[in-house]
mmCIF file of C-alpha atoms and ligand atoms in Angstrom:
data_model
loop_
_atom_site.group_PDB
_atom_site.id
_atom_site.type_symbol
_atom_site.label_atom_id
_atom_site.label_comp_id
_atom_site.label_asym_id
_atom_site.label_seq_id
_atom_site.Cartn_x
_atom_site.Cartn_y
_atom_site.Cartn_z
ATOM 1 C CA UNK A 1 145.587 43.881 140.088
ATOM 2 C CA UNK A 2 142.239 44.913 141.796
ATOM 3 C CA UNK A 3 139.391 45.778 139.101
ATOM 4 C CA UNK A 4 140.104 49.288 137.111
ATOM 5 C CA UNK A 5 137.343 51.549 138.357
ATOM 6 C CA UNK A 6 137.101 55.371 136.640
ATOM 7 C CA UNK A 7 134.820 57.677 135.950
ATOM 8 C CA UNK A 8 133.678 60.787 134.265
ATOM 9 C CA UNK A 9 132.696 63.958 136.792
ATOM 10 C CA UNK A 10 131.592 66.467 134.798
ATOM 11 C CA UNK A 11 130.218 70.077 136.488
ATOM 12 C CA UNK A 12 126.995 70.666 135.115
ATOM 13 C CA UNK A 13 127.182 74.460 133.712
ATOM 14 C CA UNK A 14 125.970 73.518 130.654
ATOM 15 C CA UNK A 15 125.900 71.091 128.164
ATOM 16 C CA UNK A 16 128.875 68.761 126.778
ATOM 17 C CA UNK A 17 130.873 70.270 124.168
ATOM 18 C CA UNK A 18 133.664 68.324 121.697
ATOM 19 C CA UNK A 19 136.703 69.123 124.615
ATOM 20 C CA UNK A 20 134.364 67.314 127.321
ATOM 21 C CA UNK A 21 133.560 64.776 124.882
ATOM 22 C CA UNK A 22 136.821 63.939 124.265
ATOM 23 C CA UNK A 23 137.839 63.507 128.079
ATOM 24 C CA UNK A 24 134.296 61.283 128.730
ATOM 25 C CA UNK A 25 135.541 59.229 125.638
ATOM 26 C CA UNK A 26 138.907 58.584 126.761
ATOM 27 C CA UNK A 27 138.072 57.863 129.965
ATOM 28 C CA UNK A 28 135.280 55.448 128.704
ATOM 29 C CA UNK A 29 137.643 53.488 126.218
ATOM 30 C CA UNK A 30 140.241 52.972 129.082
ATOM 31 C CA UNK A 31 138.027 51.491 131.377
ATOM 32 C CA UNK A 32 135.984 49.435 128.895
ATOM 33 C CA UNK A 33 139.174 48.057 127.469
ATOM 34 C CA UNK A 34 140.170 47.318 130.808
ATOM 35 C CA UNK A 35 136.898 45.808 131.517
ATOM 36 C CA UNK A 36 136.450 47.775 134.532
ATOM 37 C CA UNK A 37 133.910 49.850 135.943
ATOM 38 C CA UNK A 38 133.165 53.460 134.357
ATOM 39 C CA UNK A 39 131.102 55.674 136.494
ATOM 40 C CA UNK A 40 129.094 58.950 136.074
ATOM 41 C CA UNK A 41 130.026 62.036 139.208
ATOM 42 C CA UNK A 42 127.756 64.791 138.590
ATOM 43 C CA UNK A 43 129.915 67.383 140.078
ATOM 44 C CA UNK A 44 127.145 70.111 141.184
ATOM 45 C CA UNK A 45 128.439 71.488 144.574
ATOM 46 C CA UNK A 46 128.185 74.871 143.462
ATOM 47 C CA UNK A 47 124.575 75.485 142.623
ATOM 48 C CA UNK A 48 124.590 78.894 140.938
ATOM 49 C CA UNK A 49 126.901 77.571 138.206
ATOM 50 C CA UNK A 50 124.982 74.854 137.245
ATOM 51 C CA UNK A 51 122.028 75.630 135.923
ATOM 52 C CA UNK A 52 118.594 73.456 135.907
ATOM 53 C CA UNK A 53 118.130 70.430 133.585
ATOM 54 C CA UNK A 54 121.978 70.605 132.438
ATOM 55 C CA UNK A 55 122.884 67.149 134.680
ATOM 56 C CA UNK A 56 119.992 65.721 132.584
ATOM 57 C CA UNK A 57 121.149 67.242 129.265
ATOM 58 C CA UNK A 58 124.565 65.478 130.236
ATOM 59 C CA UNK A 59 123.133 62.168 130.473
ATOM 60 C CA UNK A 60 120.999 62.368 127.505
ATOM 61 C CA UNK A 61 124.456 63.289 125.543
ATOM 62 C CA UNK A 62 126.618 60.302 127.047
ATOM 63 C CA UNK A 63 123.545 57.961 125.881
ATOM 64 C CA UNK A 64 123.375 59.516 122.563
ATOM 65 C CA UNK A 65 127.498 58.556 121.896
ATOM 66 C CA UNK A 66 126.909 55.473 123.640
ATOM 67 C CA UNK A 67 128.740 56.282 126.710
ATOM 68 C CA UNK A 68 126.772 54.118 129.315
ATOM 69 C CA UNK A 69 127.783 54.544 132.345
ATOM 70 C CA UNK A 70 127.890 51.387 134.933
ATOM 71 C CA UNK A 71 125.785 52.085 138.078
ATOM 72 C CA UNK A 72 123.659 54.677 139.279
ATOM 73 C CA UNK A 73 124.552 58.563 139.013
ATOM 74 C CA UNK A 74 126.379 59.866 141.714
ATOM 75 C CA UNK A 75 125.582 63.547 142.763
ATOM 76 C CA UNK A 76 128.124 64.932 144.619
ATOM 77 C CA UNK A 77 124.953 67.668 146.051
ATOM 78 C CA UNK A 78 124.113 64.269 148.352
ATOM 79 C CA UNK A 79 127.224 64.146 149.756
ATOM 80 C CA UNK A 80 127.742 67.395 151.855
ATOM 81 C CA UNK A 81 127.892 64.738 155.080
ATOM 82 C CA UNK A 82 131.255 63.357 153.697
ATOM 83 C CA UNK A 83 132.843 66.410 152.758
ATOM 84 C CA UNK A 84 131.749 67.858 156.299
ATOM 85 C CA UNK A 85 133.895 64.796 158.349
ATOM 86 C CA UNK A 86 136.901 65.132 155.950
ATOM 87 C CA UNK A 87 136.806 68.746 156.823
ATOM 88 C CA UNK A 88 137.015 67.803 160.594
ATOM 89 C CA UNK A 89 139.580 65.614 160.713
ATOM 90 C CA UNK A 90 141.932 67.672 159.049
ATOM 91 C CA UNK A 91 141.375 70.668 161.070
ATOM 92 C CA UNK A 92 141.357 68.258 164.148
ATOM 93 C CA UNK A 93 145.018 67.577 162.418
ATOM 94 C CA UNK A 94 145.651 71.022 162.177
ATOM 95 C CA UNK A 95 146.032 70.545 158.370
ATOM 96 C CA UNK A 96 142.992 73.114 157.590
ATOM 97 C CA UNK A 97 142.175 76.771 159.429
ATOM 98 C CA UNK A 98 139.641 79.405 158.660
ATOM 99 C CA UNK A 99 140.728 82.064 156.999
ATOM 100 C CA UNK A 100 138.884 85.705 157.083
ATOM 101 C CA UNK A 101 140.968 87.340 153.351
ATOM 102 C CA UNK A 102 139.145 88.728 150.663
ATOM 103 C CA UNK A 103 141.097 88.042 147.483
ATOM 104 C CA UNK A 104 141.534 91.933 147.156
ATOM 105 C CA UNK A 105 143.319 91.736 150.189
ATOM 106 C CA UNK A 106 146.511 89.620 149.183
ATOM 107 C CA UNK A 107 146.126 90.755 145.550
ATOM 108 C CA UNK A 108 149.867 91.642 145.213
ATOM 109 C CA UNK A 109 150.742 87.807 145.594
ATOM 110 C CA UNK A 110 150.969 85.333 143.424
ATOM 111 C CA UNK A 111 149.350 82.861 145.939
ATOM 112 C CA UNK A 112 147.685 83.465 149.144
ATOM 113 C CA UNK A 113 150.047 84.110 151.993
ATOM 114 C CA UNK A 114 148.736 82.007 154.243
ATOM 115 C CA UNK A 115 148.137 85.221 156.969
ATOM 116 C CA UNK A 116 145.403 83.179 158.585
ATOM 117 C CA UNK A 117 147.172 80.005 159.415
ATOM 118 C CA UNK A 118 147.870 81.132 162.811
ATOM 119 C CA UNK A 119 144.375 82.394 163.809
ATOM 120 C CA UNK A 120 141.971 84.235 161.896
ATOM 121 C CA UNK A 121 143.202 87.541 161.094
ATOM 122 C CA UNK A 122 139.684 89.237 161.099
ATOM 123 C CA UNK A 123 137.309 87.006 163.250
ATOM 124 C CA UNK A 124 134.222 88.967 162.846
ATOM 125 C CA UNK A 125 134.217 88.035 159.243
ATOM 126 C CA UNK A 126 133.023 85.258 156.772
ATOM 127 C CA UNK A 127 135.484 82.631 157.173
ATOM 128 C CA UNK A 128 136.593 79.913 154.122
ATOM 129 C CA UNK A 129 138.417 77.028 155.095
ATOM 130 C CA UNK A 130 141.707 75.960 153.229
ATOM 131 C CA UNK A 131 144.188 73.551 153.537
ATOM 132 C CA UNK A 132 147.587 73.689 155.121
ATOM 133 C CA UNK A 133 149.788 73.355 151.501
ATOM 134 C CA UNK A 134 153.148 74.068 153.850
ATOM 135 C CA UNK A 135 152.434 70.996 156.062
ATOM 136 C CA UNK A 136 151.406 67.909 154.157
ATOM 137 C CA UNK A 137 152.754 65.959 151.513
ATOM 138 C CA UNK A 138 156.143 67.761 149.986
ATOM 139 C CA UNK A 139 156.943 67.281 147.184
ATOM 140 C CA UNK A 140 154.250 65.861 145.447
ATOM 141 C CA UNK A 141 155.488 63.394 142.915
ATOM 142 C CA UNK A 142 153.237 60.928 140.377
ATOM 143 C CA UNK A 143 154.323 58.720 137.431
ATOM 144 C CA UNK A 144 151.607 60.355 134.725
ATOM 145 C CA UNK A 145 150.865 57.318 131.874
ATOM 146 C CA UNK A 146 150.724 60.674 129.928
ATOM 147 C CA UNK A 147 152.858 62.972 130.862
ATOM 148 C CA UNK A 148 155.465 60.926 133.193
ATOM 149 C CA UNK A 149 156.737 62.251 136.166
ATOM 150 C CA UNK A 150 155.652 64.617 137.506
ATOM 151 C CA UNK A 151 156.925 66.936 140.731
ATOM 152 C CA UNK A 152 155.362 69.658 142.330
ATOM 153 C CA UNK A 153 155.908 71.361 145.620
ATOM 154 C CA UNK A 154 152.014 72.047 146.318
ATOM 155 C CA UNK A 155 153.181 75.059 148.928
ATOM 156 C CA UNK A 156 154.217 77.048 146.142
ATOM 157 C CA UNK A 157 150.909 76.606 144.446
ATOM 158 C CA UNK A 158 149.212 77.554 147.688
ATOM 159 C CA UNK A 159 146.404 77.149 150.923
ATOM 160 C CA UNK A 160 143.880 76.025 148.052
ATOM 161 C CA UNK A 161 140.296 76.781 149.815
ATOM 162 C CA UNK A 162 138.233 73.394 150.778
ATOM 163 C CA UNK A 163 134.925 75.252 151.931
ATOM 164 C CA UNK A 164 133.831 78.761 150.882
ATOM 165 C CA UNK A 165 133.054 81.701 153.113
ATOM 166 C CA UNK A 166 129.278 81.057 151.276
ATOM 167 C CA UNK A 167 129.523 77.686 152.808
ATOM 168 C CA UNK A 168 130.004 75.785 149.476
ATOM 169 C CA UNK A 169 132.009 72.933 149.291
ATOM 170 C CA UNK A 170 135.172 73.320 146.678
ATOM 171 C CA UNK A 171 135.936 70.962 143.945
ATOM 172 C CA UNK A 172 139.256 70.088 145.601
ATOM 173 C CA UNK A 173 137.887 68.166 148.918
ATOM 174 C CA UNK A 174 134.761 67.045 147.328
ATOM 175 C CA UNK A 175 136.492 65.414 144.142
ATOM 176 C CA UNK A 176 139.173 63.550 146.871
ATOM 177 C CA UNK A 177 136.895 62.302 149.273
ATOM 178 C CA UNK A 178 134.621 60.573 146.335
ATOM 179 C CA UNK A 179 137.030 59.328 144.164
ATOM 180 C CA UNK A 180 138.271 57.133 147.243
ATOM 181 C CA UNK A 181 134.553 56.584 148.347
ATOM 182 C CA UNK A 182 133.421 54.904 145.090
ATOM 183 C CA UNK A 183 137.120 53.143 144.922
ATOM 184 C CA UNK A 184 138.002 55.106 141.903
ATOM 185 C CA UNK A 185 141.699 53.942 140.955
ATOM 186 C CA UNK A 186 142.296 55.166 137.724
ATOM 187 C CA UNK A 187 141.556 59.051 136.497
ATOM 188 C CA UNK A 188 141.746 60.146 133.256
ATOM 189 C CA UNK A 189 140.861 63.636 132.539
ATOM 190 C CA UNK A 190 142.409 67.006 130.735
ATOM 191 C CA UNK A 191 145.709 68.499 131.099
ATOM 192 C CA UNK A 192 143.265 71.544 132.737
ATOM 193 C CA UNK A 193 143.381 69.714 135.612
ATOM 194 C CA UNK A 194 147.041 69.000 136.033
ATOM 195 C CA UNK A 195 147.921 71.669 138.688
ATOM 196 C CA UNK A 196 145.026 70.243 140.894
ATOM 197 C CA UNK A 197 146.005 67.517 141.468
ATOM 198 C CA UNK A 198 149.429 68.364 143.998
ATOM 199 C CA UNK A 199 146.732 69.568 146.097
ATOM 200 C CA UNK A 200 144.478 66.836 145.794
ATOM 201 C CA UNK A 201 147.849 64.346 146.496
ATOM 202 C CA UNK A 202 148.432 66.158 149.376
ATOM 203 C CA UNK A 203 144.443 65.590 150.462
ATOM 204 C CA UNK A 204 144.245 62.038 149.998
ATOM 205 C CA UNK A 205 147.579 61.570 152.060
ATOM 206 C CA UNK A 206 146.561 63.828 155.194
ATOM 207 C CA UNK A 207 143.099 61.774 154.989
ATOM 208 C CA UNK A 208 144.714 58.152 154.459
ATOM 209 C CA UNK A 209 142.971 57.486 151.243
ATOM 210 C CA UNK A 210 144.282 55.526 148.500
ATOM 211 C CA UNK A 211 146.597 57.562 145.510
ATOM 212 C CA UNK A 212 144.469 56.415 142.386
ATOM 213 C CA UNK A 213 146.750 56.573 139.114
ATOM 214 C CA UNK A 214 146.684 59.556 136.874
ATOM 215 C CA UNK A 215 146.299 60.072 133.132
ATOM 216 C CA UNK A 216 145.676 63.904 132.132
ATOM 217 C CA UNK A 217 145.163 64.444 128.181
ATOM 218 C CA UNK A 218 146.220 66.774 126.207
ATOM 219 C CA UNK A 219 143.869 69.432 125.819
ATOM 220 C CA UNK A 220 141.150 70.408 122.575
ATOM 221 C CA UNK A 221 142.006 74.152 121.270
ATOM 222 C CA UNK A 222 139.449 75.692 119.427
ATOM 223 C CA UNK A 223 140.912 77.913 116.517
ATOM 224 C CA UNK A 224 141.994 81.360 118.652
ATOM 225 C CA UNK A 225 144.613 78.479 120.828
ATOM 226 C CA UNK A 226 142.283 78.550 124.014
ATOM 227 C CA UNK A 227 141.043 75.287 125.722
ATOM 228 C CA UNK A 228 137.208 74.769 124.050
ATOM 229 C CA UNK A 229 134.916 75.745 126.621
ATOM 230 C CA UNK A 230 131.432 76.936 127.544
ATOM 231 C CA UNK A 231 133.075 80.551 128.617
ATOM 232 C CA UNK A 232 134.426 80.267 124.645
ATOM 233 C CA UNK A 233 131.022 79.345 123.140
ATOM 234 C CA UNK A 234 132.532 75.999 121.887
ATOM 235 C CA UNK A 235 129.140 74.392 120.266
ATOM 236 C CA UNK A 236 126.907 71.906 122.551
ATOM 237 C CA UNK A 237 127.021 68.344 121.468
ATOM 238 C CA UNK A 238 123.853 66.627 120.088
ATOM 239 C CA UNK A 239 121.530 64.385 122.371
ATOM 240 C CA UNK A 240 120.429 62.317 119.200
ATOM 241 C CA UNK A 241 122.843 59.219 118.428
ATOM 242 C CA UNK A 242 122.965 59.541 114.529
ATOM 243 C CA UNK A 243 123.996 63.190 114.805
ATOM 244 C CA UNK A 244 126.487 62.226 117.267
ATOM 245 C CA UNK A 245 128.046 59.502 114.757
ATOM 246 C CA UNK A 246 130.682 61.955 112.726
ATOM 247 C CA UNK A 247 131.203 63.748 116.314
ATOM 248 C CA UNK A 248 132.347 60.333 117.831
ATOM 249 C CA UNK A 249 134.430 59.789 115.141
ATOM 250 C CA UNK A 250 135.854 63.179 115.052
ATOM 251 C CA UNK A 251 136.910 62.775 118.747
ATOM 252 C CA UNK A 252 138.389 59.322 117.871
ATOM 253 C CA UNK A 253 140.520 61.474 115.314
ATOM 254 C CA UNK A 254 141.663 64.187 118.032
ATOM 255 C CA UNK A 255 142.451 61.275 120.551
ATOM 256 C CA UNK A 256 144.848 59.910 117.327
ATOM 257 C CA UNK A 257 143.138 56.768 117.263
ATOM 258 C CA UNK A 258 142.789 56.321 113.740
ATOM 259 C CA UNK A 259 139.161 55.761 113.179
ATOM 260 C CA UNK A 260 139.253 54.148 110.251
ATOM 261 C CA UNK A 261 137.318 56.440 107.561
ATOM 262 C CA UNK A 262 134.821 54.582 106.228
ATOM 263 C CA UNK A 263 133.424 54.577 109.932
ATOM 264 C CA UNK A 264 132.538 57.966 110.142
ATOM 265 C CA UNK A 265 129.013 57.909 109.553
ATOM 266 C CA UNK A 266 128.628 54.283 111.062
ATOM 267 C CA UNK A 267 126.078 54.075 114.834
ATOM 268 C CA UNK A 268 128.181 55.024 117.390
ATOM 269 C CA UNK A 269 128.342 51.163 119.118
ATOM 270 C CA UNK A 270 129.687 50.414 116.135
ATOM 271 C CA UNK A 271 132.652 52.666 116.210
ATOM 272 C CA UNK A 272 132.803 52.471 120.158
ATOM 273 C CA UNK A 273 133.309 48.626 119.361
ATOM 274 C CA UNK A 274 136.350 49.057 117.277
ATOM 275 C CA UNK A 275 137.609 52.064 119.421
ATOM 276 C CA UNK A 276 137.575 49.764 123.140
ATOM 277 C CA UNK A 277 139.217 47.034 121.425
ATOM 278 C CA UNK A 278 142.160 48.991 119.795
ATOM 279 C CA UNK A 279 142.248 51.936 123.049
ATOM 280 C CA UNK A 280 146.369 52.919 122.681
ATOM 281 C CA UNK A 281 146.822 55.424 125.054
ATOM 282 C CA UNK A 282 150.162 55.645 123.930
ATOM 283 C CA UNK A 283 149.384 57.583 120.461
ATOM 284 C CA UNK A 284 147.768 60.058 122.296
ATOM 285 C CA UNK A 285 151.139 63.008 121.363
ATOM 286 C CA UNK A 286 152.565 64.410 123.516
ATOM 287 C CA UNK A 287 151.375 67.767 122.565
ATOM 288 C CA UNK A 288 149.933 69.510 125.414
ATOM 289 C CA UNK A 289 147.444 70.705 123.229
ATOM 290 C CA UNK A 290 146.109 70.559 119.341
ATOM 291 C CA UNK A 291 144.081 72.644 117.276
ATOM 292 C CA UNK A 292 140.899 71.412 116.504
ATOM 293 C CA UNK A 293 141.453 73.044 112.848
ATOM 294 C CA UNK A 294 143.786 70.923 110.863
ATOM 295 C CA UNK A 295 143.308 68.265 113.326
ATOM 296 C CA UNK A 296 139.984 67.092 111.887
ATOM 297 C CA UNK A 297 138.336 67.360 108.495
HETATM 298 N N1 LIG B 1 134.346 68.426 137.491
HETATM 299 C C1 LIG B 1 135.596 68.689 136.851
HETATM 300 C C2 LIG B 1 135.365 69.410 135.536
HETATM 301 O O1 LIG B 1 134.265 69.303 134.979
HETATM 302 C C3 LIG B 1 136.396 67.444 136.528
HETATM 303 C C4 LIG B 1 136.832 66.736 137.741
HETATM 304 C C5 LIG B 1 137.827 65.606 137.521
HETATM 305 O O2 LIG B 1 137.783 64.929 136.489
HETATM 306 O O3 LIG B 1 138.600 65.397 138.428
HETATM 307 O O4 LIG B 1 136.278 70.048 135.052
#
């Protein structure tokens, strides 16, 4: 089996928070127990929702739990080359088209009709760029280790936009094109993400990349049964390692590891120690979701 290679791309809006936490920390354990490669993806290729200094906030967090990451950071901001050829060849493949619709315009649909795919309906106007759902890869099927098969038929989900009409790239092309450039094989990340990734199947097939294997986690709830979140206030994590201690341990619990007890106060390589060497995915339940009251003490 080639090397494991993963990696944790967060978006820089703001700073880590216990649901993030727990997705850097199970990515982490699987590739350090696999000893593979664990990288760090700033994902900042829309500016205006990531504010200054919150990339470096980010790191400083990951140190404090004693996430190290293995390489340099990659910022996906350097990459707008890359993103720019994969956007060629699949309109040269007829697998993308411009596309002139406001939202408010095909609000009566569940998805977005796909009006444009034929020529732009209204030339004269800012033009996004999506992808051809109805021609690619149909269905889309993955073994999960999480959540097993899995089928989706991406049309029904939609022409998912690759480039905005502002000209910003969208999290869809750009997290495809460098997963496969930095050889990532192995994602794990939250169940949030689980709808994605029929689309971003269907991406790595039209471009000939390589289908890395899929783990999506069941998500953190904070007490009102929403995912945690910055939009839901859920608190920043601390950039100072002995206040991270009981956190690490507390995200050990929600990822049913079983930290033993008497660890919960203990430095965080400590605990990371114990956690790489006993990583079970496999008692991760299969609740798509648990509250973070009741789950923890
Ligand atoms: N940047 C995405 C987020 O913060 C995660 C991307 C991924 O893991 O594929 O939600």
């Amino acid at each position: 089996m080639s090397l494991y290679r993963g990696r944790f791309a967060p978006t820089p809006s703001g700073p880590l928070h216990l649901g993030s936490l727990v997705a850097a920390l199970a990515s982490f354990l699987d590739a350090r127990h696999a000893r593979g490669h664990w990288g760090l993806r700033i994902e900042d290729v829309d500016p205006p929702r990531c504010p200054p200094g919150a990339a470096d906030t980010i790191r400083r967090q990951l140190d404090a739990f004693g996430l190290h990451w293995d390489g340099p950071v990659i910022r996906q901001s350097d990459h707008h080359d890359a993103y720019a050829a994969a956007l060629e060849r699949l309109a040269t493949r007829g697998l993308a088209y411009p596309c002139s619709c406001s939202r408010k315009q095909w609000r009566d649909h569940a998805v977005y009709p796909g009006w444009c795919r034929d020529g732009v309906v209204e030339p004269h106007k800012p033009q996004a760029w999506r992808l051809r759902s109805d021609l690619g890869l149909r269905p889309v099927a993955w073994e999960d280790r999480q959540l097993g098969h899995q089928a989706f038929d991406p049309a029904t989900l939609g022409d998912v936009v690759l480039k905005r009409k502002d000209g910003l790239w969208a999290y869809q092309l750009a997290v495809v094109v460098d997963d496969a450039d930095q050889g990532i094989n192995q994602v794990v990340r939250g169940a949030d993400l689980l709808d994605n990734t029929p689309w971003q199947r269907q991406l790595q097939h039209a471009l000939g990349l390589a289908e890395p294997r899929y783990l999506h986690l069941p998500l953190v709830l904070g007490d009102d049964g929403q995912k945690l979140s910055k939009q839901n206030r859920a608190p920043a994590l601390p950039d100072t390692e002995p206040a991270a201690r009981p956190l690490l341990h507390q995200a050990l619990t929600l990822l049913d590891q079983a930290p033993p007890a008497e660890l919960a106060q203990a430095p965080v390589e400590e605990q990371l120690a114990r956690a790489i060497a006993c990583w079970t995915p496999g008692r991760l339940r299969a609740a798509p979701g648990r509250r973070l009251t009741g789950a923890t003490d």
